Coordinates of C-alpha atoms in Angstrom, one line a residue:
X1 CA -33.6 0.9 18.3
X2 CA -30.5 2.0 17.1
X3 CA -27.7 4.6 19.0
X4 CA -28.2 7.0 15.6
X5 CA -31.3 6.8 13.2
X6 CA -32.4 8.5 10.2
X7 CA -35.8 8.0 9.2
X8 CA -36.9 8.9 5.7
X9 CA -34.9 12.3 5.7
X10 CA -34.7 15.3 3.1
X11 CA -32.2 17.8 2.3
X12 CA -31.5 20.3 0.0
X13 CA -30.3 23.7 -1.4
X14 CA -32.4 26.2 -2.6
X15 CA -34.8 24.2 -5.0
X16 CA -32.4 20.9 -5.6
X17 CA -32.9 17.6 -3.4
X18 CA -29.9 16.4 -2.5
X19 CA -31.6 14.1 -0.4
X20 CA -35.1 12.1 -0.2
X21 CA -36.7 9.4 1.2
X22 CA -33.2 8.3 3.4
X23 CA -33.1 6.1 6.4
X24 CA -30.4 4.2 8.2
X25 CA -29.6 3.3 11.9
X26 CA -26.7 2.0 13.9
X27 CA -25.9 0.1 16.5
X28 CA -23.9 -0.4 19.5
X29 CA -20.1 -1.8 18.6
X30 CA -20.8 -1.3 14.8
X31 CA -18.0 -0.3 12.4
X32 CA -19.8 0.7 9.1
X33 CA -18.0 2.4 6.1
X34 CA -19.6 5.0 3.6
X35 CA -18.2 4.4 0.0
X36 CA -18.9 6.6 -3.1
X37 CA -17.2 8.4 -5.7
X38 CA -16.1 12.4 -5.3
X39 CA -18.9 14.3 -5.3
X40 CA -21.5 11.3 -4.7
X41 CA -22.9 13.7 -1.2
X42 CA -21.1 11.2 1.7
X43 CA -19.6 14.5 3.5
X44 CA -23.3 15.9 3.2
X45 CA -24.4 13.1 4.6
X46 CA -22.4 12.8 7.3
X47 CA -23.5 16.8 8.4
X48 CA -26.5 16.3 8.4
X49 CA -26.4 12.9 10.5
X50 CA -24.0 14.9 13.0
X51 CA -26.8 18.2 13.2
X52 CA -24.6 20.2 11.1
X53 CA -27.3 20.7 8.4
X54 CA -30.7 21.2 8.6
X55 CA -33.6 18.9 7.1
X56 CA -35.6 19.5 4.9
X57 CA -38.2 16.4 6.1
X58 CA -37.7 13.8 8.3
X59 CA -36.1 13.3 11.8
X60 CA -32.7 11.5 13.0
X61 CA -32.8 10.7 16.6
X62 CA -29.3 9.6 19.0
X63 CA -30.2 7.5 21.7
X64 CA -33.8 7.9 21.1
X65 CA -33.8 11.8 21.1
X66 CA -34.0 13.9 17.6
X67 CA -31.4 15.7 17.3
X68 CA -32.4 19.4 18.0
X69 CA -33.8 18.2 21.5
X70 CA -30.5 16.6 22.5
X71 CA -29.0 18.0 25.5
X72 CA -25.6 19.4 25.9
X73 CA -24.4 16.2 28.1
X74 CA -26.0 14.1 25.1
X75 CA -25.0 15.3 22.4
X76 CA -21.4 14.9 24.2
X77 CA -21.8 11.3 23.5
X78 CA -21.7 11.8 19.2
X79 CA -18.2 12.9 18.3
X80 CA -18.3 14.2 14.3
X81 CA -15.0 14.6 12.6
X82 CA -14.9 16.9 9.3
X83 CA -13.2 16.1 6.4
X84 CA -11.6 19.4 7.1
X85 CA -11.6 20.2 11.1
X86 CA -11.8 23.4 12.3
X87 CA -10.1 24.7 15.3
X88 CA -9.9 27.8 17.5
X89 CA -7.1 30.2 15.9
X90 CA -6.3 31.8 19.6
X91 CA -5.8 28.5 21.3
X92 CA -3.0 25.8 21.4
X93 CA -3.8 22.1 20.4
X94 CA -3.8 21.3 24.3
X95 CA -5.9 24.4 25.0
X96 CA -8.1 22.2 23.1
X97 CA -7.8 19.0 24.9
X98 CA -8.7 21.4 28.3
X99 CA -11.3 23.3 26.8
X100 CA -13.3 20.1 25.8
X101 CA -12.2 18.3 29.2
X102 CA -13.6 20.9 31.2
X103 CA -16.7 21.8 29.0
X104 CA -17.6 18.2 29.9
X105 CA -16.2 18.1 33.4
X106 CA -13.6 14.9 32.6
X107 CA -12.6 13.5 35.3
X108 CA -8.9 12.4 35.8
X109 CA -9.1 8.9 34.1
X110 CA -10.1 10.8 30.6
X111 CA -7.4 13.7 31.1
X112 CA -5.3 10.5 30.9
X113 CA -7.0 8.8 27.9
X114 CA -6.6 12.4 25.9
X115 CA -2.8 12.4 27.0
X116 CA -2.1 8.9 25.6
X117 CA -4.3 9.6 22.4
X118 CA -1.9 12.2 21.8
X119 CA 1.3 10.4 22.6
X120 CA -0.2 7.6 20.4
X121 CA -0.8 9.8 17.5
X122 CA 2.8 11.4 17.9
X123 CA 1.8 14.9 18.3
X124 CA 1.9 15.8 22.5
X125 CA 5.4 17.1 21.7
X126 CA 3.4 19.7 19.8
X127 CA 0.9 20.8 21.8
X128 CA 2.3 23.6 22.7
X129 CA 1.7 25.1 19.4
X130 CA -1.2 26.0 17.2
X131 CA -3.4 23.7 15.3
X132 CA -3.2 26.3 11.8
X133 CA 0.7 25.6 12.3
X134 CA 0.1 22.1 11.6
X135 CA 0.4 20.0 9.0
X136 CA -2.8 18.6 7.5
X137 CA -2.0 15.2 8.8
X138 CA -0.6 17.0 11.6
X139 CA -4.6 18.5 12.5
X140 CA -6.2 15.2 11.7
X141 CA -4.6 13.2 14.3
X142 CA -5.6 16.3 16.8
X143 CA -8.9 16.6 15.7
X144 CA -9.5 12.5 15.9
X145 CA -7.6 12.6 19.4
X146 CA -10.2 14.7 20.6
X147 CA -12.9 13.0 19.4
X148 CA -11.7 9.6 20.9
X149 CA -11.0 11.3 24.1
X150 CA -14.5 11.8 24.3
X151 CA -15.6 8.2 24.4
X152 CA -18.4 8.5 22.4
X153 CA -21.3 6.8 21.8
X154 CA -21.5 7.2 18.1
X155 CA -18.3 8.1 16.3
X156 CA -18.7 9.8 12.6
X157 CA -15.3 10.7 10.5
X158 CA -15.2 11.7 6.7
X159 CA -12.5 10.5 5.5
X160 CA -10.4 10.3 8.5
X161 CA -7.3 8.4 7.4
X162 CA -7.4 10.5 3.7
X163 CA -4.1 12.5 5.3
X164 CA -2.7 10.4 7.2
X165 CA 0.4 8.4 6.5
X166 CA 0.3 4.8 6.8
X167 CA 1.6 4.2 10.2
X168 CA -1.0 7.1 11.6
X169 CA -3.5 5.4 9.7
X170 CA -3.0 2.2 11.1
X171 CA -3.1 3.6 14.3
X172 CA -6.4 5.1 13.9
X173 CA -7.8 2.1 12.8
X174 CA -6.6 0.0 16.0
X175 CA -8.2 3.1 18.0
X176 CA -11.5 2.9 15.7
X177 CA -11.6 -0.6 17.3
X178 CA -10.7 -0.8 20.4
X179 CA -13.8 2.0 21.0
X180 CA -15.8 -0.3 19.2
X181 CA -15.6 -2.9 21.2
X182 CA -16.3 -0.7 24.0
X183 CA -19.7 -0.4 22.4
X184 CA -19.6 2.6 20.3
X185 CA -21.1 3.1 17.0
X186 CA -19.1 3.9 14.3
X187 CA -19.6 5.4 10.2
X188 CA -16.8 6.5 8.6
X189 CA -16.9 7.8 5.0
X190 CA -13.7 5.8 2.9
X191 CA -12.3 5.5 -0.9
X192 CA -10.4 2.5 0.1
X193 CA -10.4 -0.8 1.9
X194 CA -8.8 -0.7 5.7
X195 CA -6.1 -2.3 6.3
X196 CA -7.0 -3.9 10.2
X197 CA -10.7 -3.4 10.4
X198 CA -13.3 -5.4 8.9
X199 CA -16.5 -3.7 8.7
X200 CA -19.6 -4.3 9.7
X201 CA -21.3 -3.4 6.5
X202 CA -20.5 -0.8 3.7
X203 CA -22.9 1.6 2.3
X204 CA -22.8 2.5 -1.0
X205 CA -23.8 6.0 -2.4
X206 CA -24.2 6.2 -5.3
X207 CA -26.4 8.2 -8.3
X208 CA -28.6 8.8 -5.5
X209 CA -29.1 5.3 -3.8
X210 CA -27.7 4.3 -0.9
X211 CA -27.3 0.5 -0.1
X212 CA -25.2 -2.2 1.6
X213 CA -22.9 -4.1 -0.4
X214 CA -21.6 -7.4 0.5
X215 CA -18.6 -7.3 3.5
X216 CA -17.4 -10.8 3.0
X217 CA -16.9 -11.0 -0.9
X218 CA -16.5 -7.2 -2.1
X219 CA -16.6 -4.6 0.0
X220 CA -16.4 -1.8 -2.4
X221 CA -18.1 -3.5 -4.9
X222 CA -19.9 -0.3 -7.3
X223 CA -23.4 -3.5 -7.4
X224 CA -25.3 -3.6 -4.4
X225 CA -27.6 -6.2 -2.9
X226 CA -29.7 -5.3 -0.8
X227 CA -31.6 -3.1 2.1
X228 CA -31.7 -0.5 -0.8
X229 CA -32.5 3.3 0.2
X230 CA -33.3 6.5 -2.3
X231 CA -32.3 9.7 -2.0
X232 CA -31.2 12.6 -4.5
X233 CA -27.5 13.4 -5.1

């Protein structure tokens, strides 16, 4: 069993599919990436996998539990990251970091993680200040510090590294893996190839279809192979 599944899932607006017949699952320590072109549904699908949209049919569990059953601690363990984060207009970036430490009761070993995450990322000089004052890249690094400071389980970004320059970027992607190998799952939605990680596999949306392309030869090949699944875009 997988940390995240979807199991032949439906969604849609008004009377339009955008989805049908979808199913996927991760696992522990995974790094897979979500390719497609604009507009191809990825950031849909990434909402819905997180419990930000409602199914039409279906079910995706976490850790063996479907998602509207998850408790507060568990759903905890699944960090989504928007393409465009949101953030509280009344509070500073670190008001932030304490809100979400004490909402899940950190104790003083992830206070610290959160503090590094933000030195790392170049922003707790900033903190002080709020998120809307921020740059775009600026808000991304915030918004991925917190959801690394979490320690998740499963990890979901769309298009996390989209405004971030290069060394940022890089950065991220060494923090995508060292919480990998610590056993968390991890999709990301990306329009081009990492420069550090090598994934797992790559899914492929695309007219409707998503399937796994082939890691080793090319990764964001537009043909697919294999472990083919249908859905409406």
């Amino acid at each position: 069993m997988g940390i995240l599944e979807a199991r032949d899932i439906a969604f849609g607006y008004g009377r339009t599919n955008v989805w049908e017949h979808v199913s996927l699952a991760l696992e522990p320590g995974e790094v897979v990436l979500l390719v497609g072109e604009n507009g191809a549904g990825k950031s849909t699908l990434l909402r819905c996998l997180a419990g930000w949209e409602r199914l039409r049919a279906g079910e995706i569990t976490f850790e063996g539990t479907t998602l509207e059953k998850l408790s507060s601690k568990k759903r905890s363990r699944m960090a989504f990251v928007a393409d465009v984060p949101a953030f509280y207009d009344d509070l500073t970036a670190y008001e932030h970091v304490e809100l979400l430490g004490r909402a899940n009761r950190w104790e003083s070993a992830r206070w610290n993680e959160a503090d590094r995450l933000l030195e790392r990322f170049g922003i707790a000089s900033f903190c002080d200040q709020y998120p809307q004052t921020f740059s775009r890249g600026m808000r991304q690094k915030l918004a991925c510090s917190l959801a690394l400071a979490l320690e998740p389980a499963c990890l979901l970004l769309d298009e996390p590294t989209g405004p971030l320059d290069p060394t940022s970027a890089t950065i991220l992607e060494d923090e995508i893996a060292r919480i990998a190998g610590k056993g968390c799952a991890v999709l990301m939605s990306c329009h081009h190839e990492l420069e550090t990680i090598v994934p797992t596999r790559v899914l492929k949306l695309d007219n409707g279809t998503l399937s796994t392309c082939d890691v080793a030869n090319e990764p964001f090949a537009v043909s697919a192979h294999s472990d083919t699944m249908h859905a409406e875009s």
